[in-house]
Coordinates of C-alpha atoms and ligand atoms in Angstrom, one line a residue:
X1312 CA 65.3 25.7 113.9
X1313 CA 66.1 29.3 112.3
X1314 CA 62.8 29.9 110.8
X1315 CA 59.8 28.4 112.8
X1316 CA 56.3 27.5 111.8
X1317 CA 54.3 30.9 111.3
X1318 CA 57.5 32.1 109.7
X1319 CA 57.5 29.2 107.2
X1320 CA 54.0 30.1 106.4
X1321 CA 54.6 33.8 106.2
X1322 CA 57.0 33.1 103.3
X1323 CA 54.8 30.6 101.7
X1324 CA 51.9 32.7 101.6
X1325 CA 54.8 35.6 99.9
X1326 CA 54.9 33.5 96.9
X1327 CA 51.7 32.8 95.1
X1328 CA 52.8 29.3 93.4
X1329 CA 54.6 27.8 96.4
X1330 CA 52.1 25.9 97.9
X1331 CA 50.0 25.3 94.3
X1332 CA 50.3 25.9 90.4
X1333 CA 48.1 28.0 88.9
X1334 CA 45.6 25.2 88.9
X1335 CA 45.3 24.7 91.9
X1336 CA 46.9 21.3 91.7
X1337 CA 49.3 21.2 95.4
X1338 CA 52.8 20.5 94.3
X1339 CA 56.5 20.6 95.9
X1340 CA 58.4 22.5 93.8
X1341 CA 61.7 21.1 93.4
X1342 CA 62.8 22.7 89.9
X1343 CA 64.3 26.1 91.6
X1344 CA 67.9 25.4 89.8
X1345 CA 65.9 25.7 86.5
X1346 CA 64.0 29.3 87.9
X1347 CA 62.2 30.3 91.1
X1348 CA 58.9 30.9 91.5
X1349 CA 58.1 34.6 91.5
X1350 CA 57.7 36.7 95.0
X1351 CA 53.8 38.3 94.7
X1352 CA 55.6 41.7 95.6
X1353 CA 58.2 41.9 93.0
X1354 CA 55.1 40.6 90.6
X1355 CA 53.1 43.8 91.7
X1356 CA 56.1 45.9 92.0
X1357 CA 56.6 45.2 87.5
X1358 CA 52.9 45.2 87.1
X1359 CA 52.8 48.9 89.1
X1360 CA 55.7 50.5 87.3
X1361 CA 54.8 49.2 83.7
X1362 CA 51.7 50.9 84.3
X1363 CA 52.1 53.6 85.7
X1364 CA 56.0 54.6 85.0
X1365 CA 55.9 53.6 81.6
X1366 CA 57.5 56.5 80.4
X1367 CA 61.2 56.7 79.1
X1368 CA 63.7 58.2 81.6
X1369 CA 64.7 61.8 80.9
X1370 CA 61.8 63.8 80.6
X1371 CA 60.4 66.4 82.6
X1372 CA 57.0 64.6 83.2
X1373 CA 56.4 62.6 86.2
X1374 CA 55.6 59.2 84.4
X1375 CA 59.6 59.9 83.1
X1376 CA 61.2 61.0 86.7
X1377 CA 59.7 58.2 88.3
X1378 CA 61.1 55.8 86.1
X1379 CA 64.6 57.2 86.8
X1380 CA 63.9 57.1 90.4
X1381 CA 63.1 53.3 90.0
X1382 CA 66.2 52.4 88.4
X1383 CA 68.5 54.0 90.4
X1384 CA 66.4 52.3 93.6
X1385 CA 66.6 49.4 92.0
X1386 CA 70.1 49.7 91.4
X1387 CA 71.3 50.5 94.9
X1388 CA 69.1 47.8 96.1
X1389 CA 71.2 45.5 93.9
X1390 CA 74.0 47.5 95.4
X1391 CA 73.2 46.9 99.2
X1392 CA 72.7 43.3 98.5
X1393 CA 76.4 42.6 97.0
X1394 CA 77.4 45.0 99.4
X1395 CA 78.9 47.4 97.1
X1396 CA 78.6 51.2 98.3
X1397 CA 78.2 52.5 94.8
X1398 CA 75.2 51.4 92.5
X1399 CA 76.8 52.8 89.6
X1400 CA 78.7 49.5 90.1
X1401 CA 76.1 47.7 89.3
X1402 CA 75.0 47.0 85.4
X1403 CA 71.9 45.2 84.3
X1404 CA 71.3 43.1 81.2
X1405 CA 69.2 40.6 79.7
X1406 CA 70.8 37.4 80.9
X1407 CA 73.9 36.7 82.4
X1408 CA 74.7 35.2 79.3
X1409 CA 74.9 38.2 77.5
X1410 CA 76.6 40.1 79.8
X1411 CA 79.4 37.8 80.2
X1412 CA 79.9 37.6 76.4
X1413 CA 79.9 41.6 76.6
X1414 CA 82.3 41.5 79.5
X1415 CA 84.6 39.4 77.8
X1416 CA 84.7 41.3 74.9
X1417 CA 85.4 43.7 76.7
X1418 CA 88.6 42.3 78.4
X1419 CA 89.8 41.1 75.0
X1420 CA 90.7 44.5 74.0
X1421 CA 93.7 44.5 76.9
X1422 CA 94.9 40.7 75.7
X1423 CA 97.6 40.1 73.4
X1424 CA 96.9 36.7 72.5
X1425 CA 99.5 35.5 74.7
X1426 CA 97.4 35.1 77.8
X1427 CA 95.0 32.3 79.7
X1428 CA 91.8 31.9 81.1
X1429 CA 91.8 29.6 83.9
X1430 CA 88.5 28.4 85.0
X1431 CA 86.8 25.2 86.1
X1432 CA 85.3 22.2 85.0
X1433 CA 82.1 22.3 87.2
X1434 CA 81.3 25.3 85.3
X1435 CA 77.8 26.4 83.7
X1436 CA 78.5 27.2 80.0
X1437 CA 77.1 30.4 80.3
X1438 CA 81.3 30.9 82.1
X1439 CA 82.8 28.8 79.6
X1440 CA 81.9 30.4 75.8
X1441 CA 82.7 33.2 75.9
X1442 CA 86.0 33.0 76.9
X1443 CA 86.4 30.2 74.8
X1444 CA 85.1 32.8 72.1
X1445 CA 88.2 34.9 72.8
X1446 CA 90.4 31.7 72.3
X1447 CA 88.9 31.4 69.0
X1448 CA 89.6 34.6 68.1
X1449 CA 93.4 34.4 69.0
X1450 CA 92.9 37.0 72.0
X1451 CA 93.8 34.6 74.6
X1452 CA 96.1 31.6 74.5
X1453 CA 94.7 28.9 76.4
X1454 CA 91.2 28.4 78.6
X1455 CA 92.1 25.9 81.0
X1456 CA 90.1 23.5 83.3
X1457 CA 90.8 23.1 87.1
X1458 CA 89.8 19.4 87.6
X1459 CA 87.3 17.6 90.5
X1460 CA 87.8 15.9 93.2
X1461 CA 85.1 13.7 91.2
X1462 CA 84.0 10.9 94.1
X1463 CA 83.2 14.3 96.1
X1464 CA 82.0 17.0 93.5
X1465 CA 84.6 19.6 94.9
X1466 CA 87.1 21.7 92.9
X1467 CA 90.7 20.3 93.2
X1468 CA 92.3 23.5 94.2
X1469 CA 96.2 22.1 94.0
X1470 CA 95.2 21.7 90.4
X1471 CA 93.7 24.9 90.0
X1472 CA 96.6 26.7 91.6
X1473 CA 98.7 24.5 89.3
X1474 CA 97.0 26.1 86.5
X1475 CA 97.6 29.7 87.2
X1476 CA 100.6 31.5 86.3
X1477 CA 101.9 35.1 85.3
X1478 CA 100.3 35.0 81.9
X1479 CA 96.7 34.3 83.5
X1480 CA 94.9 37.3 83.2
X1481 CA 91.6 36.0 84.4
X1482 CA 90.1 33.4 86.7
X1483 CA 86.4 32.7 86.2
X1484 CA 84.5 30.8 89.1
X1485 CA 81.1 29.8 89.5
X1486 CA 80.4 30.5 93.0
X1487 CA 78.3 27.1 93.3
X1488 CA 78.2 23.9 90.9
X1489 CA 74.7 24.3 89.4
X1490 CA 74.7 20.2 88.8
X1491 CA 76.6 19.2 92.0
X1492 CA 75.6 22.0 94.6
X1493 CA 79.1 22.3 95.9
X1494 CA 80.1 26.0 96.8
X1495 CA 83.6 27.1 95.5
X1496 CA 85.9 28.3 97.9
X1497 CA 86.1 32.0 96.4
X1498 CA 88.0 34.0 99.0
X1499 CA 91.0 31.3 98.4
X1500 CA 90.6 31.8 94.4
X1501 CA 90.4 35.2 94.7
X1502 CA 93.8 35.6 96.4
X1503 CA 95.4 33.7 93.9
X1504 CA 94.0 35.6 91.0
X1505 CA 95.2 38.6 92.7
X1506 CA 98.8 37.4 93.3
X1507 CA 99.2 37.3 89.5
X1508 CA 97.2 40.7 88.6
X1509 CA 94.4 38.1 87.0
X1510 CA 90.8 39.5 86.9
X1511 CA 88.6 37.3 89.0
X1512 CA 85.4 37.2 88.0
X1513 CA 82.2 35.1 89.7
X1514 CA 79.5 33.5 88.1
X1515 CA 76.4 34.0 91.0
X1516 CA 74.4 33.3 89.3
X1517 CA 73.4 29.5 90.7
X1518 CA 74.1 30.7 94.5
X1519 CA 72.4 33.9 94.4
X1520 CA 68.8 32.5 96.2
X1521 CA 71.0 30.8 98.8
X1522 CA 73.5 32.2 100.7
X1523 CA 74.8 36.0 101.4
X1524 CA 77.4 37.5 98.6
X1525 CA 79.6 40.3 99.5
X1526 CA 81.9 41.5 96.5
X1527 CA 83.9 43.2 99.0
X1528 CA 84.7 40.4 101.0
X1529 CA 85.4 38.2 98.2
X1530 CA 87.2 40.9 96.3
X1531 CA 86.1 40.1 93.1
X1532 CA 86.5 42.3 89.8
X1533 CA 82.5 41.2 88.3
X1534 CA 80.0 39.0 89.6
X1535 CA 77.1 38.1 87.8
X1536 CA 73.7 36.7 88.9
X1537 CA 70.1 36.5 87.3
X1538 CA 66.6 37.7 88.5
X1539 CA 64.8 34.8 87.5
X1540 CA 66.7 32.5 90.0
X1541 CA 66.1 34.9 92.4
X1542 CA 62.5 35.3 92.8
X1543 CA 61.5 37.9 90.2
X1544 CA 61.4 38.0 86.6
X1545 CA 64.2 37.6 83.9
X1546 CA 66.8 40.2 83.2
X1547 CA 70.5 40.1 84.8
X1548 CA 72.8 42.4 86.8
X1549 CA 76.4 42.1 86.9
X1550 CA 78.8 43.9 89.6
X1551 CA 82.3 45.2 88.2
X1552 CA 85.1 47.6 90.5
X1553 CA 84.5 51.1 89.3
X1554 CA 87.9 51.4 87.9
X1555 CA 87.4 48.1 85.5
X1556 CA 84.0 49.8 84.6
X1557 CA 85.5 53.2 84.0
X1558 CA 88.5 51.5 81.9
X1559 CA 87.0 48.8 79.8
X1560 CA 85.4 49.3 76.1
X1561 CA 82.2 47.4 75.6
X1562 CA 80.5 46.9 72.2
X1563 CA 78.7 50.1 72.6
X1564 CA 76.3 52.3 71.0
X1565 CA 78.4 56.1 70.8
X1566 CA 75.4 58.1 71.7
X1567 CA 74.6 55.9 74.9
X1568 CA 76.6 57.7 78.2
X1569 CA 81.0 57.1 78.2
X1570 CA 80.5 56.1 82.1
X1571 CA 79.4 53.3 83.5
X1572 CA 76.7 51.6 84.2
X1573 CA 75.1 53.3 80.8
X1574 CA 78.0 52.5 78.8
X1575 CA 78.1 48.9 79.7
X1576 CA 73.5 48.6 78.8
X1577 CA 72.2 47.6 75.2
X1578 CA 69.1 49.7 74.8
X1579 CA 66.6 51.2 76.8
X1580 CA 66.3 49.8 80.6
X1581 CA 63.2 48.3 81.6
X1582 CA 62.5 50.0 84.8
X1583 CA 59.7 47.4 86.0
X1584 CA 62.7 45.1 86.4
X1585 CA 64.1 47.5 88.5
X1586 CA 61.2 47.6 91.0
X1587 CA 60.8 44.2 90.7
X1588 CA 63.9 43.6 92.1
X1589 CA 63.8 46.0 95.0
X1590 CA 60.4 44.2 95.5
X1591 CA 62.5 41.0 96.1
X1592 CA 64.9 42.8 98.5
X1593 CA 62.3 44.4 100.5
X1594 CA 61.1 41.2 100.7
X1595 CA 64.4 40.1 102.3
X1596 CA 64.2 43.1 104.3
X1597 CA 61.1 42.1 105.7
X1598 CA 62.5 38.5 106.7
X1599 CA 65.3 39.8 108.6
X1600 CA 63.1 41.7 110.8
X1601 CA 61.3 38.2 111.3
X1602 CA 64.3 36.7 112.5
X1603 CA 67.1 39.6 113.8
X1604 CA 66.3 38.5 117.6
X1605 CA 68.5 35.8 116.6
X1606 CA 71.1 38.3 115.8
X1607 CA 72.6 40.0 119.0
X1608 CA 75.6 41.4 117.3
X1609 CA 76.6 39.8 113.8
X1610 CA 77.0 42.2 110.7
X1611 CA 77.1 45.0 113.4
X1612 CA 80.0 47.0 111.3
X1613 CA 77.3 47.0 107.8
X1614 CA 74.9 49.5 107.5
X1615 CA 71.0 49.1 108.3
X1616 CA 70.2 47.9 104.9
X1617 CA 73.1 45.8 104.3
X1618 CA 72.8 44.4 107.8
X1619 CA 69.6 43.5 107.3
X1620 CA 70.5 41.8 103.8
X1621 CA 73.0 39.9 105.4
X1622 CA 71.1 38.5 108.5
X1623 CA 68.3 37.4 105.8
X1624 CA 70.7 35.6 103.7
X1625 CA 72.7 34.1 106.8
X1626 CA 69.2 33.0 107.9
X1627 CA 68.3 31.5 104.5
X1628 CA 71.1 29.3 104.7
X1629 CA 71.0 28.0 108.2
X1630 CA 67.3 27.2 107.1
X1631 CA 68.5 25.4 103.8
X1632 CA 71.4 23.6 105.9
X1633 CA 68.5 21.5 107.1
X1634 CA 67.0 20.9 103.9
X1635 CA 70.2 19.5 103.0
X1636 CA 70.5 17.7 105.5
X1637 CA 67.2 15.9 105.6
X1638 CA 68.0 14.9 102.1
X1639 CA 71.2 13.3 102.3
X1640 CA 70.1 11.4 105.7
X1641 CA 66.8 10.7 103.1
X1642 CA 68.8 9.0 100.6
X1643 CA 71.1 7.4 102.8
X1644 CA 67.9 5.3 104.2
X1645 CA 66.5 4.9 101.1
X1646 CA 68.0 1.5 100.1
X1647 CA 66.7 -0.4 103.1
X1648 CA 66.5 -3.9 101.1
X1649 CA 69.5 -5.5 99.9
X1650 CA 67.9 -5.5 96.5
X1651 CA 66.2 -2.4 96.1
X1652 CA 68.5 0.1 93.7
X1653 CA 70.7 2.1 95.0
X1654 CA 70.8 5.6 94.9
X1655 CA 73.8 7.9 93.4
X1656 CA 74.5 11.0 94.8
X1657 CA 76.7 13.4 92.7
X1658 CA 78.4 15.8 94.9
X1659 CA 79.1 15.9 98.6
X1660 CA 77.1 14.0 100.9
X1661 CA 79.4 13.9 104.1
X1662 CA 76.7 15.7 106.2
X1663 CA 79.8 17.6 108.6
X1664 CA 80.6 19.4 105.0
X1665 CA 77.1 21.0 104.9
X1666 CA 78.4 24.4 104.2
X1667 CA 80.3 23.4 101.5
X1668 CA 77.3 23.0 99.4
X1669 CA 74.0 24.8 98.4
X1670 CA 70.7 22.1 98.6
X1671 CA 71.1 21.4 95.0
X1672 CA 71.5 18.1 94.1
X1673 CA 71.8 15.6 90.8
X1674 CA 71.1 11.6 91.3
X1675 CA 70.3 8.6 89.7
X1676 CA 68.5 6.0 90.6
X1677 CA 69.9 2.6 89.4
X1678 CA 67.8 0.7 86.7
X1679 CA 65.4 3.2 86.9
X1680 CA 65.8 5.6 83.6
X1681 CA 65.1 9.3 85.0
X1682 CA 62.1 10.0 82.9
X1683 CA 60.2 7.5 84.8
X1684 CA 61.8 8.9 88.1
X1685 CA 60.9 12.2 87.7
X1686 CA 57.4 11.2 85.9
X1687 CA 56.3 9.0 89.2
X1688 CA 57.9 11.4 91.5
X1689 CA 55.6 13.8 89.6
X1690 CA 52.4 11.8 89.5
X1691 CA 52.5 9.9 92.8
X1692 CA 53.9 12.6 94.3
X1693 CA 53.6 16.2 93.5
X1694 CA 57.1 16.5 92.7
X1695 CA 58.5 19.2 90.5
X1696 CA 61.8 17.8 89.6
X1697 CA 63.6 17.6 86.2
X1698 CA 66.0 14.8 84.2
X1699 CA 67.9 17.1 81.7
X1700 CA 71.3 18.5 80.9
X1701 CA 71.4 21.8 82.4
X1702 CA 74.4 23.0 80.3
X1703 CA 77.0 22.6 83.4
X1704 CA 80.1 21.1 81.9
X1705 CA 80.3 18.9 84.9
X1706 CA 77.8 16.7 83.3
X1707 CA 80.0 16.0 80.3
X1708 CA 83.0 15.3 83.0
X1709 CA 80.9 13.1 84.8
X1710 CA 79.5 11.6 81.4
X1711 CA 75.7 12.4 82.4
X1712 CA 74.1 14.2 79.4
X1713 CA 70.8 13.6 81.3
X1714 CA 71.0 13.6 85.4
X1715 CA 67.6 14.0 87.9
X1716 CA 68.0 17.3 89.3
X1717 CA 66.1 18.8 92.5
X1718 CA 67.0 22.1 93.9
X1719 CA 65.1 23.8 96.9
X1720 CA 65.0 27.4 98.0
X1721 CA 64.0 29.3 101.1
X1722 CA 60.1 28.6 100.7
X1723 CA 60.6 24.9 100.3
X1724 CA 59.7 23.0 103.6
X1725 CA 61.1 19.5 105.4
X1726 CA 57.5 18.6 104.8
X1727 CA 58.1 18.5 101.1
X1728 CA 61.2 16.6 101.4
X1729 CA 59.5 13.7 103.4
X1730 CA 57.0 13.5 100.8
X1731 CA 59.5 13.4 98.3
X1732 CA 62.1 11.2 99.8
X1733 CA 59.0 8.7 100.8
X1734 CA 57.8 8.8 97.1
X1735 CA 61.3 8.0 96.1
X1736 CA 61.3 5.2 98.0
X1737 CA 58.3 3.8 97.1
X1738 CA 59.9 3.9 93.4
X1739 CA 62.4 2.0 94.7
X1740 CA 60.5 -0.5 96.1
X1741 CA 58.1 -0.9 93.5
X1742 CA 61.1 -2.0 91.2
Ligands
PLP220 C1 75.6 28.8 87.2 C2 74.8 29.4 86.1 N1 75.4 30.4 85.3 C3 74.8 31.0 84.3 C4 73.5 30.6 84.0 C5 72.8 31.3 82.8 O1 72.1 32.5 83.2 P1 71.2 33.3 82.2 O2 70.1 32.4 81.8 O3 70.8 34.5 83.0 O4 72.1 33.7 81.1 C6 72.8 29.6 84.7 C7 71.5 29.2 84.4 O5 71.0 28.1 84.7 C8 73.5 29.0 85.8 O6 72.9 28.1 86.6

């Protein structure tokens, strides 16, 4: 077990709401896909600098310094955590959404109209519209669709490598399913957007909570991910190679700074979201201390920070291997009685393919509509799960505008999937 008992209630006590809401009410928060809950740290972190470093950056006052200190530490945090060595690599927005509609506009300004977009059809929508937007607007031929291996959930990569040729000029990737969990194979995508001169960009934003990301490893041009699935509050940062930052025109104000990251930011930053998120960070700092005697000599060639980073994401994921596994073993004893209804799983659920997948995971319980799931797993059993469409396009390829959805993240516990897998099967038997 990576993470043992005092740990687990270390990291618990971290987060205010993990245990209970703000009633009081004891819960197992399930909903994590949706947004996690917030870290106390990166809460007091915002709280701290909107007080006290209110100011706007520039000035000669204190108040005004400081909040120039905060985002730049705040940006190399960002930095040291996509292990990027430059933080002026690394631009913030309000949602990923918007920066990937800026990005693209971006991009459309070296098109000709004769080009393709390949991406995927697991994809949020968020990585779908706007390049759709530029096929709209005649700057790029075609958006295409790399199919499923749809019994599985996994990307068919002979069709995806089918679909890129010389005219692709970008290959856009989530770098996990946010309705089926499964993790794309990025390093193998990566090469072949290279081997055409395509611009391979990632869409974190799902994976971020649960599992390292390097962007040098992966070798990708932009990568975006959100705060608010990653323990803080809203507000977005996306990763681009300095030379694509340098080279690109964004929509862009022409008094705001010609170099990146200013040139790439709408309006004034918010530097509590900056020490928010090196609140969240120091809080993965702290982890890896927690568990780096389990680390003789991994990472040993990254810095102290980005060592650190990595050992407390490796560790994370080790830990949420075990939530996924408990889940899928869960399920797979769930239908005991010949006529109790069987559960569908959508996405992998061989459990030797563990680290193909992130613990998110979308099922159905037959003859049960998933209102009343999700409402009994609710009141009989604390559950915070959801039934919704959570704009992946997977869920139109699968034909589920409305799926039961649980996703859990590093302060989730096996005790709160034995509740919830014993509640779900006390649905079932009830039926
Ligand atoms: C994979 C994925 N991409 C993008 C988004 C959208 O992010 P944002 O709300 O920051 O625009 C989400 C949100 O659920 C997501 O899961």
């Amino acid at each position: 077990m990576m993470f043992n008992e005092e740990l687990i209630d270390q990291i618990r006590k971290a987060f205010p709401r993990a245990a209970a809401d703000f009633n009081g009410k004891k819960r197992a928060f399930f909903d994590n896909g949706t947004a996690t809950l917030v870290l106390r740290q990166a809460a007091q972190a915002e709280n701290e600098a909107r007080i006290n470093w209110s100011a706007n950056v520039g000035g000669i006052f204190d108040e005004s310094r400081e909040a120039s200190e905060i985002i730049l530490a705040g940006r190399q945090a960002a930095a040291d955590f996509l292990n990027t060595p430059d933080p002026s690599t690394i631009v913030s927005g309000e949602s990923s959404t918007s920066l990937l509609f800026n990005l693209s506009y971006a991009m459309s300004k070296k098109l000709t109209g004769r080009e393709n977009v390949v991406t995927t059809d697991y994809e949020h929508y968020t990585n779908i519209d706007p390049w759709v937007e530029l096929n709209k607007r005649g700057k790029v031929k075609q958006v295409r669709f790399a199919k499923l291996n749809m019994d599985e959930g996994t990307l068919d990569m002979d069709h995806l490598q089918e679909l890129i040729d010389t005219n692709t000029k970008i290959v856009t990737v989530t770098a996990a399913s946010n309705m089926l969990g499964t993790k794309s194979p990025l390093e193998e995508i990566g090469k072949l957007a290279r081997e055409v001169g395509a611009f391979f960009v990632v869409d974190a934003v799902h994976h971020i909570p649960h599992g390292p990301t390097d962007v040098q490893s992966l070798d990708c041009d932009f990568l975006v991910f959100s705060g608010y699935k990653l323990f803080t509050s809203h507000g977005s940062f996306l990763y681009g190679k300095k030379e694509h930052l340098e080279d690109l025109q964004p929509f862009k104000v022409r008094t705001a700074p010609k170099t990146s990251p200013g040139k790439f930011e709408w309006g004034t930053r918010n530097q509590a979201t900056f020490a928010a998120f090196s609140g969240v960070i120091d809080h993965f700092l702290w982890l890896s201390k927690e568990v780096q005697s389990k680390y003789e000599n991994e990472f040993s060639n990254f810095d102290e920070n980005k060592r650190a980073l990595k050992i407390a994401m490796d560790a994370i994921e080790q830990y949420e291997t075990e939530f996924s596994k408990a889940i899928l073993t869960g399920f797979d004893d769930i239908p005991g009685l010949l006529d109790m209804p069987k559960i569908t799983v959508y996405g992998l659920t061989d459990l030797n393919r563990l680290d193909e997948r992130d613990p998110t995971f979308s099922f159905e319980v037959e003859n049960i509509p998933e209102e009343e799931v999700v409402n009994r797993l609710w009141k009989e059993g604390g559950i915070a799960a959801r039934a919704g469409h959570y704009y992946s396009y997977a869920q139109d390829i699968y034909n589920k505008q409305k799926i039961i959805r649980i996703s859990l993240v590093h302060y989730n516990t096996i005790e709160e999937i034995k509740l919830f897998l014993k509640t779900l099967d006390s649905i079932c038997k009830s039926r």
